[in-house]
PDB file of C-alpha atoms in Angstrom:
ATOM      1  CA  MET A1049     -27.489  33.890 -87.369  1.00  0.00           C
ATOM      2  CA  LEU A1050     -25.721  30.226 -87.275  1.00  0.00           C
ATOM      3  CA  LEU A1051     -29.101  28.443 -88.966  1.00  0.00           C
ATOM      4  CA  SER A1052     -26.005  24.725 -88.663  1.00  0.00           C
ATOM      5  CA  PRO A1053     -23.220  24.389 -88.133  1.00  0.00           C
ATOM      6  CA  VAL A1054     -20.285  24.414 -90.926  1.00  0.00           C
ATOM      7  CA  THR A1055     -16.973  24.064 -91.790  1.00  0.00           C
ATOM      8  CA  ARG A1056     -13.984  26.212 -90.883  1.00  0.00           C
ATOM      9  CA  ASN A1057     -12.798  25.999 -94.721  1.00  0.00           C
ATOM     10  CA  THR A1058     -16.640  26.207 -96.390  1.00  0.00           C
ATOM     11  CA  PRO A1059     -16.668  29.484 -98.724  1.00  0.00           C
ATOM     12  CA  PRO A1060     -18.601  32.101 -98.277  1.00  0.00           C
ATOM     13  CA  GLN A1061     -21.359  31.294-100.239  1.00  0.00           C
ATOM     14  CA  GLN A1062     -22.065  28.082 -98.946  1.00  0.00           C
ATOM     15  CA  ARG A1063     -21.725  28.956 -95.281  1.00  0.00           C
ATOM     16  CA  ASN A1064     -25.198  28.223 -93.467  1.00  0.00           C
ATOM     17  CA  PHE A1065     -24.890  31.144 -91.384  1.00  0.00           C
ATOM     18  CA  ARG A1066     -25.981  34.720 -92.256  1.00  0.00           C
ATOM     19  CA  TRP A1067     -24.685  38.243 -90.616  1.00  0.00           C
ATOM     20  CA  VAL A1068     -27.673  40.004 -89.562  1.00  0.00           C
ATOM     21  CA  ALA A1069     -27.286  43.251 -88.320  1.00  0.00           C
ATOM     22  CA  ARG A1070     -29.323  45.354 -85.338  1.00  0.00           C
ATOM     23  CA  ARG A1071     -29.203  48.553 -83.515  1.00  0.00           C
ATOM     24  CA  PRO A1072     -27.111  49.132 -80.968  1.00  0.00           C
ATOM     25  CA  ALA A1073     -29.387  49.544 -77.631  1.00  0.00           C
ATOM     26  CA  GLY A1074     -30.029  53.218 -76.331  1.00  0.00           C
ATOM     27  CA  PRO A1075     -27.683  54.334 -73.851  1.00  0.00           C
ATOM     28  CA  PRO A1076     -27.117  53.167 -70.393  1.00  0.00           C
ATOM     29  CA  ALA A1077     -29.746  54.783 -67.739  1.00  0.00           C
ATOM     30  CA  ALA A1078     -28.100  57.004 -65.285  1.00  0.00           C
ATOM     31  CA  ARG A1079     -27.336  56.227 -61.316  1.00  0.00           C
ATOM     32  CA  ARG A1080     -30.259  57.831 -59.017  1.00  0.00           C
ATOM     33  CA  ARG A1081     -28.452  59.917 -56.214  1.00  0.00           C
ATOM     34  CA  ALA A1082     -28.583  59.673 -52.945  1.00  0.00           C
ATOM     35  CA  THR A1083     -30.934  61.543 -51.391  1.00  0.00           C
ATOM     36  CA  GLY A1084     -31.091  62.949 -47.918  1.00  0.00           C
ATOM     37  CA  PRO A1085     -32.813  60.744 -45.288  1.00  0.00           C
ATOM     38  CA  GLY A1086     -36.804  60.764 -46.026  1.00  0.00           C
ATOM     39  CA  GLN A1087     -39.319  60.731 -43.547  1.00  0.00           C
ATOM     40  CA  THR A1088     -39.863  58.359 -40.922  1.00  0.00           C
ATOM     41  CA  PRO A1089     -41.974  54.918 -42.357  1.00  0.00           C
ATOM     42  CA  ARG A1090     -45.570  55.744 -40.956  1.00  0.00           C
ATOM     43  CA  TYR A1091     -48.757  53.205 -41.452  1.00  0.00           C
ATOM     44  CA  SER A1092     -52.354  53.610 -41.377  1.00  0.00           C
ATOM     45  CA  GLU A1093     -53.872  51.097 -39.486  1.00  0.00           C
ATOM     46  CA  ILE A1094     -51.603  48.990 -36.845  1.00  0.00           C
ATOM     47  CA  PRO A1095     -49.466  46.659 -38.885  1.00  0.00           C
ATOM     48  CA  ARG A1096     -50.826  42.451 -38.345  1.00  0.00           C
ATOM     49  CA  TRP A1097     -47.206  41.319 -39.211  1.00  0.00           C
ATOM     50  CA  GLY A1098     -44.267  40.321 -36.797  1.00  0.00           C
ATOM     51  CA  LEU A1099     -44.503  38.589 -32.581  1.00  0.00           C
ATOM     52  CA  ALA A1100     -47.781  38.788 -31.136  1.00  0.00           C
ATOM     53  CA  ASP A1101     -47.907  40.790 -28.273  1.00  0.00           C
ATOM     54  CA  GLN A1102     -48.664  39.067 -25.369  1.00  0.00           C
ATOM     55  CA  THR A1103     -50.041  41.827 -22.787  1.00  0.00           C
ATOM     56  CA  ALA A1104     -49.497  41.182 -19.090  1.00  0.00           C
ATOM     57  CA  ARG A1105     -51.570  38.645 -16.694  1.00  0.00           C
ATOM     58  CA  ALA A1106     -54.057  40.413 -14.307  1.00  0.00           C
ATOM     59  CA  THR A1107     -51.622  40.722 -11.161  1.00  0.00           C
ATOM     60  CA  ALA A1108     -53.505  38.205  -8.162  1.00  0.00           C
ATOM     61  CA  GLY A1109     -55.770  40.499  -6.147  1.00  0.00           C
ATOM     62  CA  LYS A1110     -54.055  41.487  -2.578  1.00  0.00           C
ATOM     63  CA  ASP A1111     -54.500  40.323   0.930  1.00  0.00           C
ATOM     64  CA  ALA A1112     -56.158  42.648   2.533  1.00  0.00           C
ATOM     65  CA  LEU A1113     -55.852  40.871   5.246  1.00  0.00           C
ATOM     66  CA  VAL A1114     -51.961  40.622   5.358  1.00  0.00           C
ATOM     67  CA  ASP A1115     -51.587  43.957   4.458  1.00  0.00           C
ATOM     68  CA  PHE A1116     -53.869  44.960   7.649  1.00  0.00           C
ATOM     69  CA  GLY A1117     -51.481  43.053   9.369  1.00  0.00           C
ATOM     70  CA  LYS A1118     -48.318  45.222   8.377  1.00  0.00           C
ATOM     71  CA  ARG A1119     -50.534  48.436  10.816  1.00  0.00           C
ATOM     72  CA  ALA A1120     -50.045  46.004  14.015  1.00  0.00           C
ATOM     73  CA  PRO A1121     -47.522  47.432  15.351  1.00  0.00           C
ATOM     74  CA  ARG A1122     -49.026  50.815  15.204  1.00  0.00           C
ATOM     75  CA  LEU A1123     -51.943  49.590  16.866  1.00  0.00           C
ATOM     76  CA  LEU A1124     -49.680  47.859  19.406  1.00  0.00           C
ATOM     77  CA  VAL A1125     -48.489  51.121  20.645  1.00  0.00           C
ATOM     78  CA  VAL A1126     -51.825  53.035  20.664  1.00  0.00           C
ATOM     79  CA  THR A1127     -53.357  49.556  22.520  1.00  0.00           C
ATOM     80  CA  ALA A1128     -50.783  50.478  25.281  1.00  0.00           C
ATOM     81  CA  VAL A1129     -51.046  54.073  25.491  1.00  0.00           C
ATOM     82  CA  PHE A1130     -54.772  53.668  25.876  1.00  0.00           C
ATOM     83  CA  PHE A1131     -54.483  51.445  28.742  1.00  0.00           C
ATOM     84  CA  GLY A1132     -51.782  53.682  29.597  1.00  0.00           C
ATOM     85  CA  LEU A1133     -54.628  56.190  30.318  1.00  0.00           C
ATOM     86  CA  SER A1134     -57.230  54.093  31.331  1.00  0.00           C
ATOM     87  CA  ALA A1135     -54.837  53.134  34.476  1.00  0.00           C
ATOM     88  CA  ILE A1136     -54.247  56.763  35.109  1.00  0.00           C
ATOM     89  CA  ALA A1137     -58.567  56.914  34.800  1.00  0.00           C
ATOM     90  CA  GLU A1138     -58.683  54.476  37.415  1.00  0.00           C
ATOM     91  CA  CYS A1139     -56.409  55.940  39.683  1.00  0.00           C
ATOM     92  CA  LEU A1140     -57.611  59.489  39.494  1.00  0.00           C
ATOM     93  CA  ARG A1141     -61.185  57.074  40.095  1.00  0.00           C
ATOM     94  CA  TYR A1142     -60.037  55.987  43.747  1.00  0.00           C
ATOM     95  CA  GLY A1143     -58.019  59.480  44.345  1.00  0.00           C
ATOM     96  CA  VAL A1144     -62.215  61.007  44.157  1.00  0.00           C
ATOM     97  CA  LEU A1145     -62.889  58.281  46.350  1.00  0.00           C
ATOM     98  CA  LEU A1146     -61.099  58.460  48.557  1.00  0.00           C
ATOM     99  CA  TYR A1147     -61.842  62.421  48.833  1.00  0.00           C
ATOM    100  CA  ASN A1148     -65.542  61.377  49.340  1.00  0.00           C
ATOM    101  CA  ARG A1149     -64.765  60.018  52.792  1.00  0.00           C
ATOM    102  CA  THR A1150     -63.982  63.078  53.812  1.00  0.00           C
ATOM    103  CA  TRP A1151     -66.280  65.553  51.844  1.00  0.00           C
ATOM    104  CA  LEU A1152     -69.059  65.378  49.330  1.00  0.00           C
ATOM    105  CA  VAL A1153     -67.630  65.327  45.503  1.00  0.00           C
ATOM    106  CA  PRO A1154     -69.688  67.159  43.259  1.00  0.00           C
ATOM    107  CA  PRO A1155     -71.861  65.487  40.782  1.00  0.00           C
ATOM    108  CA  LEU A1156     -70.057  67.374  37.573  1.00  0.00           C
ATOM    109  CA  VAL A1157     -66.375  65.717  39.168  1.00  0.00           C
ATOM    110  CA  LEU A1158     -68.325  62.724  39.172  1.00  0.00           C
ATOM    111  CA  ALA A1159     -70.066  62.734  35.916  1.00  0.00           C
ATOM    112  CA  LEU A1160     -66.748  64.171  34.065  1.00  0.00           C
ATOM    113  CA  SER A1161     -64.386  60.911  36.612  1.00  0.00           C
ATOM    114  CA  ASP A1162     -67.045  58.091  35.079  1.00  0.00           C
ATOM    115  CA  ALA A1163     -66.885  59.269  31.394  1.00  0.00           C
ATOM    116  CA  PHE A1164     -63.059  59.429  31.273  1.00  0.00           C
ATOM    117  CA  VAL A1165     -62.865  55.932  32.623  1.00  0.00           C
ATOM    118  CA  LEU A1166     -65.519  54.658  30.278  1.00  0.00           C
ATOM    119  CA  LEU A1167     -64.834  56.396  27.387  1.00  0.00           C
ATOM    120  CA  VAL A1168     -60.767  55.129  27.827  1.00  0.00           C
ATOM    121  CA  ALA A1169     -61.970  51.988  28.125  1.00  0.00           C
ATOM    122  CA  ILE A1170     -63.878  51.797  25.266  1.00  0.00           C
ATOM    123  CA  VAL A1171     -61.122  52.971  22.742  1.00  0.00           C
ATOM    124  CA  ALA A1172     -58.824  50.766  24.748  1.00  0.00           C
ATOM    125  CA  LEU A1173     -60.973  47.525  24.197  1.00  0.00           C
ATOM    126  CA  LEU A1174     -61.386  49.076  20.501  1.00  0.00           C
ATOM    127  CA  ALA A1175     -57.781  49.124  20.010  1.00  0.00           C
ATOM    128  CA  ALA A1176     -57.254  45.773  21.258  1.00  0.00           C
ATOM    129  CA  LEU A1177     -60.014  43.714  19.295  1.00  0.00           C
ATOM    130  CA  ALA A1178     -58.136  45.701  16.157  1.00  0.00           C
ATOM    131  CA  ALA A1179     -54.425  45.216  16.869  1.00  0.00           C
ATOM    132  CA  ALA A1180     -55.645  41.378  17.580  1.00  0.00           C
ATOM    133  CA  ILE A1181     -57.025  41.287  14.017  1.00  0.00           C
ATOM    134  CA  ALA A1182     -53.843  42.775  12.558  1.00  0.00           C
ATOM    135  CA  CYS A1183     -51.493  40.787  14.484  1.00  0.00           C
ATOM    136  CA  SER A1184     -53.585  37.372  13.511  1.00  0.00           C
ATOM    137  CA  GLY A1185     -52.166  38.875   9.969  1.00  0.00           C
ATOM    138  CA  TRP A1186     -49.384  39.432  10.918  1.00  0.00           C
ATOM    139  CA  LEU A1187     -48.861  35.880  12.094  1.00  0.00           C
ATOM    140  CA  ILE A1188     -50.148  34.397   9.035  1.00  0.00           C
ATOM    141  CA  SER A1189     -47.491  36.426   6.277  1.00  0.00           C
ATOM    142  CA  VAL A1190     -44.780  35.145   8.914  1.00  0.00           C
ATOM    143  CA  ARG A1191     -45.680  32.159   9.074  1.00  0.00           C
ATOM    144  CA  ALA A1192     -46.159  31.052   5.480  1.00  0.00           C
ATOM    145  CA  ARG A1193     -42.917  33.114   4.555  1.00  0.00           C
ATOM    146  CA  ILE A1194     -40.947  30.682   7.036  1.00  0.00           C
ATOM    147  CA  PHE A1195     -42.554  27.587   6.005  1.00  0.00           C
ATOM    148  CA  ALA A1196     -41.889  28.714   2.220  1.00  0.00           C
ATOM    149  CA  ALA A1197     -38.235  29.223   3.260  1.00  0.00           C
ATOM    150  CA  GLN A1198     -38.013  25.796   3.942  1.00  0.00           C
ATOM    151  CA  GLY A1199     -40.310  24.578   0.655  1.00  0.00           C
ATOM    152  CA  HIS A1200     -43.553  24.196   2.535  1.00  0.00           C
ATOM    153  CA  ARG A1201     -47.028  25.940   2.504  1.00  0.00           C
ATOM    154  CA  ASP A1202     -47.968  26.309   5.867  1.00  0.00           C
ATOM    155  CA  PRO A1203     -50.219  23.638   7.123  1.00  0.00           C
ATOM    156  CA  ARG A1204     -52.638  26.069   9.311  1.00  0.00           C
ATOM    157  CA  ARG A1205     -55.719  27.393   7.202  1.00  0.00           C
ATOM    158  CA  ARG A1206     -55.974  30.827   7.230  1.00  0.00           C
ATOM    159  CA  ARG A1207     -59.558  30.926   8.927  1.00  0.00           C
ATOM    160  CA  THR A1208     -57.705  28.658  12.024  1.00  0.00           C
ATOM    161  CA  VAL A1209     -55.412  30.962  12.522  1.00  0.00           C
ATOM    162  CA  VAL A1210     -57.638  34.026  12.338  1.00  0.00           C
ATOM    163  CA  LEU A1211     -59.827  32.583  14.904  1.00  0.00           C
ATOM    164  CA  GLY A1212     -57.413  31.110  17.066  1.00  0.00           C
ATOM    165  CA  CYS A1213     -56.400  34.650  17.538  1.00  0.00           C
ATOM    166  CA  VAL A1214     -59.890  36.351  17.790  1.00  0.00           C
ATOM    167  CA  VAL A1215     -61.966  34.083  19.995  1.00  0.00           C
ATOM    168  CA  PRO A1216     -61.880  34.423  23.569  1.00  0.00           C
ATOM    169  CA  VAL A1217     -60.291  31.015  25.896  1.00  0.00           C
ATOM    170  CA  LEU A1218     -58.958  30.290  22.649  1.00  0.00           C
ATOM    171  CA  ASN A1219     -56.626  32.609  22.394  1.00  0.00           C
ATOM    172  CA  LEU A1220     -55.274  31.739  25.661  1.00  0.00           C
ATOM    173  CA  VAL A1221     -53.444  28.057  23.562  1.00  0.00           C
ATOM    174  CA  ALA A1222     -53.642  29.233  19.714  1.00  0.00           C
ATOM    175  CA  PRO A1223     -51.282  31.796  19.329  1.00  0.00           C
ATOM    176  CA  GLY A1224     -48.307  30.033  21.471  1.00  0.00           C
ATOM    177  CA  ILE A1225     -48.906  26.984  19.349  1.00  0.00           C
ATOM    178  CA  PHE A1226     -48.771  28.718  16.202  1.00  0.00           C
ATOM    179  CA  LEU A1227     -45.498  30.562  17.741  1.00  0.00           C
ATOM    180  CA  ASN A1228     -43.694  27.429  18.624  1.00  0.00           C
ATOM    181  CA  GLU A1229     -44.791  26.069  15.482  1.00  0.00           C
ATOM    182  CA  ILE A1230     -42.742  28.094  13.213  1.00  0.00           C
ATOM    183  CA  ALA A1231     -39.586  28.140  16.202  1.00  0.00           C
ATOM    184  CA  ALA A1232     -37.785  25.669  14.947  1.00  0.00           C
ATOM    185  CA  THR A1233     -35.854  28.042  12.410  1.00  0.00           C
ATOM    186  CA  ALA A1234     -36.180  30.767  15.642  1.00  0.00           C
ATOM    187  CA  THR A1235     -32.949  32.069  17.421  1.00  0.00           C
ATOM    188  CA  VAL A1236     -32.768  31.502  21.099  1.00  0.00           C
ATOM    189  CA  ARG A1237     -33.936  35.007  21.973  1.00  0.00           C
ATOM    190  CA  GLN A1238     -36.841  34.428  19.892  1.00  0.00           C
ATOM    191  CA  ARG A1239     -37.768  31.667  21.432  1.00  0.00           C
ATOM    192  CA  ARG A1240     -37.023  33.047  25.011  1.00  0.00           C
ATOM    193  CA  LEU A1241     -39.487  36.129  24.081  1.00  0.00           C
ATOM    194  CA  ILE A1242     -42.792  33.493  23.172  1.00  0.00           C
ATOM    195  CA  ARG A1243     -42.283  32.029  26.063  1.00  0.00           C
ATOM    196  CA  TRP A1244     -42.091  35.493  28.201  1.00  0.00           C
ATOM    197  CA  TRP A1245     -44.991  36.696  26.236  1.00  0.00           C
ATOM    198  CA  TRP A1246     -47.252  33.395  26.000  1.00  0.00           C
ATOM    199  CA  LEU A1247     -47.167  33.768  30.029  1.00  0.00           C
ATOM    200  CA  ALA A1248     -47.602  37.134  30.382  1.00  0.00           C
ATOM    201  CA  TRP A1249     -50.404  36.687  28.448  1.00  0.00           C
ATOM    202  CA  VAL A1250     -51.330  33.924  30.488  1.00  0.00           C
ATOM    203  CA  PHE A1251     -51.251  35.911  33.285  1.00  0.00           C
ATOM    204  CA  ASN A1252     -53.000  39.313  31.698  1.00  0.00           C
ATOM    205  CA  ALA A1253     -56.373  37.127  31.083  1.00  0.00           C
ATOM    206  CA  ALA A1254     -56.232  35.996  34.661  1.00  0.00           C
ATOM    207  CA  LEU A1255     -55.870  38.992  35.727  1.00  0.00           C
ATOM    208  CA  VAL A1256     -58.867  40.317  33.627  1.00  0.00           C
ATOM    209  CA  VAL A1257     -61.110  37.693  35.358  1.00  0.00           C
ATOM    210  CA  ALA A1258     -60.109  38.677  38.610  1.00  0.00           C
ATOM    211  CA  ALA A1259     -61.133  42.787  37.987  1.00  0.00           C
ATOM    212  CA  LEU A1260     -64.515  41.564  36.217  1.00  0.00           C
ATOM    213  CA  SER A1261     -65.492  39.137  38.998  1.00  0.00           C
ATOM    214  CA  TRP A1262     -64.415  41.427  41.504  1.00  0.00           C
ATOM    215  CA  ARG A1263     -67.161  44.054  40.627  1.00  0.00           C
ATOM    216  CA  SER A1264     -69.779  41.647  41.893  1.00  0.00           C
ATOM    217  CA  VAL A1265     -68.783  42.524  46.042  1.00  0.00           C
ATOM    218  CA  ASP A1266     -70.712  45.118  47.587  1.00  0.00           C
ATOM    219  CA  SER A1267     -68.346  46.607  50.045  1.00  0.00           C
ATOM    220  CA  LEU A1268     -68.123  49.741  49.375  1.00  0.00           C
ATOM    221  CA  GLN A1269     -64.164  49.107  50.206  1.00  0.00           C
ATOM    222  CA  ALA A1270     -64.087  46.106  48.268  1.00  0.00           C
ATOM    223  CA  LYS A1271     -65.341  48.042  45.188  1.00  0.00           C
ATOM    224  CA  ALA A1272     -62.755  50.701  46.197  1.00  0.00           C
ATOM    225  CA  ASN A1273     -60.140  47.475  46.072  1.00  0.00           C
ATOM    226  CA  GLY A1274     -61.067  46.785  42.574  1.00  0.00           C
ATOM    227  CA  VAL A1275     -60.350  50.146  41.179  1.00  0.00           C
ATOM    228  CA  LEU A1276     -56.703  49.745  42.268  1.00  0.00           C
ATOM    229  CA  PHE A1277     -57.182  46.178  40.894  1.00  0.00           C
ATOM    230  CA  THR A1278     -58.263  47.507  37.941  1.00  0.00           C
ATOM    231  CA  ALA A1279     -55.547  49.754  36.812  1.00  0.00           C
ATOM    232  CA  PHE A1280     -52.947  47.315  37.768  1.00  0.00           C
ATOM    233  CA  THR A1281     -54.492  45.234  34.981  1.00  0.00           C
ATOM    234  CA  ASP A1282     -54.445  47.938  32.688  1.00  0.00           C
ATOM    235  CA  ILE A1283     -51.178  48.309  32.991  1.00  0.00           C
ATOM    236  CA  VAL A1284     -50.245  44.355  32.683  1.00  0.00           C
ATOM    237  CA  ALA A1285     -51.901  44.825  29.728  1.00  0.00           C
ATOM    238  CA  ALA A1286     -50.235  47.631  28.152  1.00  0.00           C
ATOM    239  CA  GLY A1287     -47.048  45.652  29.141  1.00  0.00           C
ATOM    240  CA  VAL A1288     -48.516  43.198  26.759  1.00  0.00           C
ATOM    241  CA  ALA A1289     -48.579  45.124  24.183  1.00  0.00           C
ATOM    242  CA  VAL A1290     -45.375  46.051  24.512  1.00  0.00           C
ATOM    243  CA  LEU A1291     -43.557  42.961  24.775  1.00  0.00           C
ATOM    244  CA  THR A1292     -46.042  41.700  21.652  1.00  0.00           C
ATOM    245  CA  LEU A1293     -43.956  44.592  19.719  1.00  0.00           C
ATOM    246  CA  LEU A1294     -40.849  43.825  21.386  1.00  0.00           C
ATOM    247  CA  LEU A1295     -42.145  40.042  19.553  1.00  0.00           C
ATOM    248  CA  ILE A1296     -42.919  41.113  16.033  1.00  0.00           C
ATOM    249  CA  LYS A1297     -39.789  43.848  15.868  1.00  0.00           C
ATOM    250  CA  ASP A1298     -37.796  40.725  16.867  1.00  0.00           C
ATOM    251  CA  PHE A1299     -39.321  38.469  13.987  1.00  0.00           C
ATOM    252  CA  GLU A1300     -38.850  41.346  11.307  1.00  0.00           C
ATOM    253  CA  GLY A1301     -35.200  41.997  12.322  1.00  0.00           C
ATOM    254  CA  GLU A1302     -35.462  45.274  14.583  1.00  0.00           C
ATOM    255  CA  ASN A1303     -35.210  46.679  17.823  1.00  0.00           C
ATOM    256  CA  LEU A1304     -38.073  47.916  19.939  1.00  0.00           C
ATOM    257  CA  LEU A1305     -37.821  51.397  18.312  1.00  0.00           C
ATOM    258  CA  GLY A1306     -37.767  50.200  14.254  1.00  0.00           C
ATOM    259  CA  HIS A1307     -34.190  50.265  13.743  1.00  0.00           C
ATOM    260  CA  LYS A1308     -31.973  46.881  12.021  1.00  0.00           C
ATOM    261  CA  ARG A1309     -30.659  44.854  14.382  1.00  0.00           C
ATOM    262  CA  MET A1310     -27.003  44.452  14.096  1.00  0.00           C
ATOM    263  CA  PRO A1311     -25.955  40.796  14.006  1.00  0.00           C
ATOM    264  CA  LYS A1312     -22.935  39.650  16.539  1.00  0.00           C
ATOM    265  CA  ARG A1313     -19.899  38.067  14.753  1.00  0.00           C
ATOM    266  CA  TRP A1314     -17.693  36.632  17.380  1.00  0.00           C
ATOM    267  CA  VAL A1315     -13.913  35.649  16.218  1.00  0.00           C
ATOM    268  CA  ILE A1316     -11.403  33.133  17.698  1.00  0.00           C
ATOM    269  CA  ALA A1317      -8.429  34.572  18.916  1.00  0.00           C
ATOM    270  CA  THR A1318      -5.435  33.056  17.540  1.00  0.00           C
ATOM    271  CA  GLY A1319      -3.170  34.737  19.561  1.00  0.00           C
ATOM    272  CA  PRO A1320      -2.254  37.181  21.930  1.00  0.00           C
ATOM    273  CA  VAL A1321      -3.796  40.488  22.330  1.00  0.00           C
ATOM    274  CA  THR A1322      -1.589  43.317  20.380  1.00  0.00           C
ATOM    275  CA  PRO A1323      -2.603  47.158  21.161  1.00  0.00           C
ATOM    276  CA  VAL A1324      -2.545  49.007  17.746  1.00  0.00           C
ATOM    277  CA  ILE A1325      -2.001  51.909  19.904  1.00  0.00           C
ATOM    278  CA  GLU A1326       1.146  52.513  21.702  1.00  0.00           C
ATOM    279  CA  PRO A1327       0.280  53.217  25.030  1.00  0.00           C
ATOM    280  CA  ILE A1328       1.707  56.125  26.556  1.00  0.00           C
ATOM    281  CA  ARG A1329       4.449  56.129  28.932  1.00  0.00           C
ATOM    282  CA  PRO A1330       5.780  58.374  31.039  1.00  0.00           C
ATOM    283  CA  ALA A1331       8.947  60.423  30.286  1.00  0.00           C
ATOM    284  CA  LYS A1332      11.796  60.015  32.651  1.00  0.00           C
ATOM    285  CA  GLN A1333      12.576  62.002  35.699  1.00  0.00           C
ATOM    286  CA  GLU A1334      17.023  62.496  34.099  1.00  0.00           C
ATOM    287  CA  THR A1335      15.622  64.149  30.807  1.00  0.00           C
ATOM    288  CA  GLY A1336      13.763  66.455  32.865  1.00  0.00           C
ATOM    289  CA  VAL A1337      16.018  67.185  35.060  1.00  0.00           C
ATOM    290  CA  ALA A1338      18.680  68.262  32.644  1.00  0.00           C
ATOM    291  CA  ALA A1339      16.678  69.990  30.811  1.00  0.00           C
ATOM    292  CA  VAL A1340      15.816  72.168  33.800  1.00  0.00           C
ATOM    293  CA  GLU A1341      20.027  72.158  34.439  1.00  0.00           C
ATOM    294  CA  ALA A1342      20.922  73.666  31.221  1.00  0.00           C
ATOM    295  CA  PRO A1343      19.119  77.115  30.564  1.00  0.00           C
ATOM    296  CA  ARG A1344      20.830  76.983  34.385  1.00  0.00           C
ATOM    297  CA  ASP A1345      24.285  76.700  33.006  1.00  0.00           C
ATOM    298  CA  GLY A1346      23.758  79.025  30.227  1.00  0.00           C
ATOM    299  CA  ALA A1347      22.457  82.223  32.543  1.00  0.00           C
ATOM    300  CA  GLU A1348      25.891  81.945  34.638  1.00  0.00           C
ATOM    301  CA  SER A1349      28.400  81.489  31.605  1.00  0.00           C
ATOM    302  CA  ALA A1350      26.411  84.989  30.616  1.00  0.00           C
ATOM    303  CA  GLN A1351      27.319  86.165  33.860  1.00  0.00           C
ATOM    304  CA  GLN A1352      31.202  85.188  34.334  1.00  0.00           C
ATOM    305  CA  ASP A1353      31.714  86.728  30.616  1.00  0.00           C
ATOM    306  CA  PRO A1354      31.479  90.207  31.839  1.00  0.00           C
ATOM    307  CA  GLN A1355      33.410  89.866  34.840  1.00  0.00           C
ATOM    308  CA  GLN A1356      36.768  87.849  33.253  1.00  0.00           C
ATOM    309  CA  GLU A1357      36.624  91.494  30.178  1.00  0.00           C
ATOM    310  CA  VAL A1358      36.735  93.463  33.150  1.00  0.00           C
ATOM    311  CA  MET A1359      39.371  91.365  34.828  1.00  0.00           C
ATOM    312  CA  ALA A1360      41.369  91.381  31.439  1.00  0.00           C
ATOM    313  CA  ARG A1361      40.983  95.350  31.484  1.00  0.00           C
TER     314      ARG A1361
END
């Protein structure tokens, strides 16, 4: 233990330090041997450390009207079918009227004819109303999609679109205007379909008004003619439903059967057309004659060889 500094040549008696002996420490602790994998750590409660677990935000509720608009094609098919059945029912009624000119019609047949006409007409009108509401939902969705692709929002309110497609008299003008507002990005085929659909829609409405006014006539022959005119009106209504379905499918990029429409690609021709497969040319007649004459020469030589052998003998 050094108490104060001294020189190296100082005798031991005068040195200002002394040696202290201590017992050495015990042996070093043995290293722990590596053991196998232990159990998976568990927590008695959820740890409070780490990143905060942000729960996903609740998604906005589905739009019922837009979802109902996806059923527009099926409802239009149902509408076309029942208007076609209504036309058939009117034709059957006209046949009953023709039969009644000569013979009496049984009351049961007359009741069944009237019930069939009334039932099919009511179902066709309800299907047409449901199809009109569904088409308004489809129109809202397609307008939102087209305006969103241009970086804008639909300037029309949903209520305006629905009322314009459902309210009578107003629905003769409003749907055509709504469709023409999105026709700027439409193809030439779609613009032509919009014009033809609008014309057929107004023409069908005029036929409906004429058919309703025809029922007020008192003459029997006029009423019979009104039955045929109503059948013609039902046929036109079925055609308008099919034309509406064609318009919707065209905006969705599909044909009337629901298959994806394949785009046509036009390529500019830079030179004359070169056939991929060489055209088939008929063989020359000389080769055919030579092929036929060759076996004959061989047969004649085969006949001459035995004769030459006999002459040689």
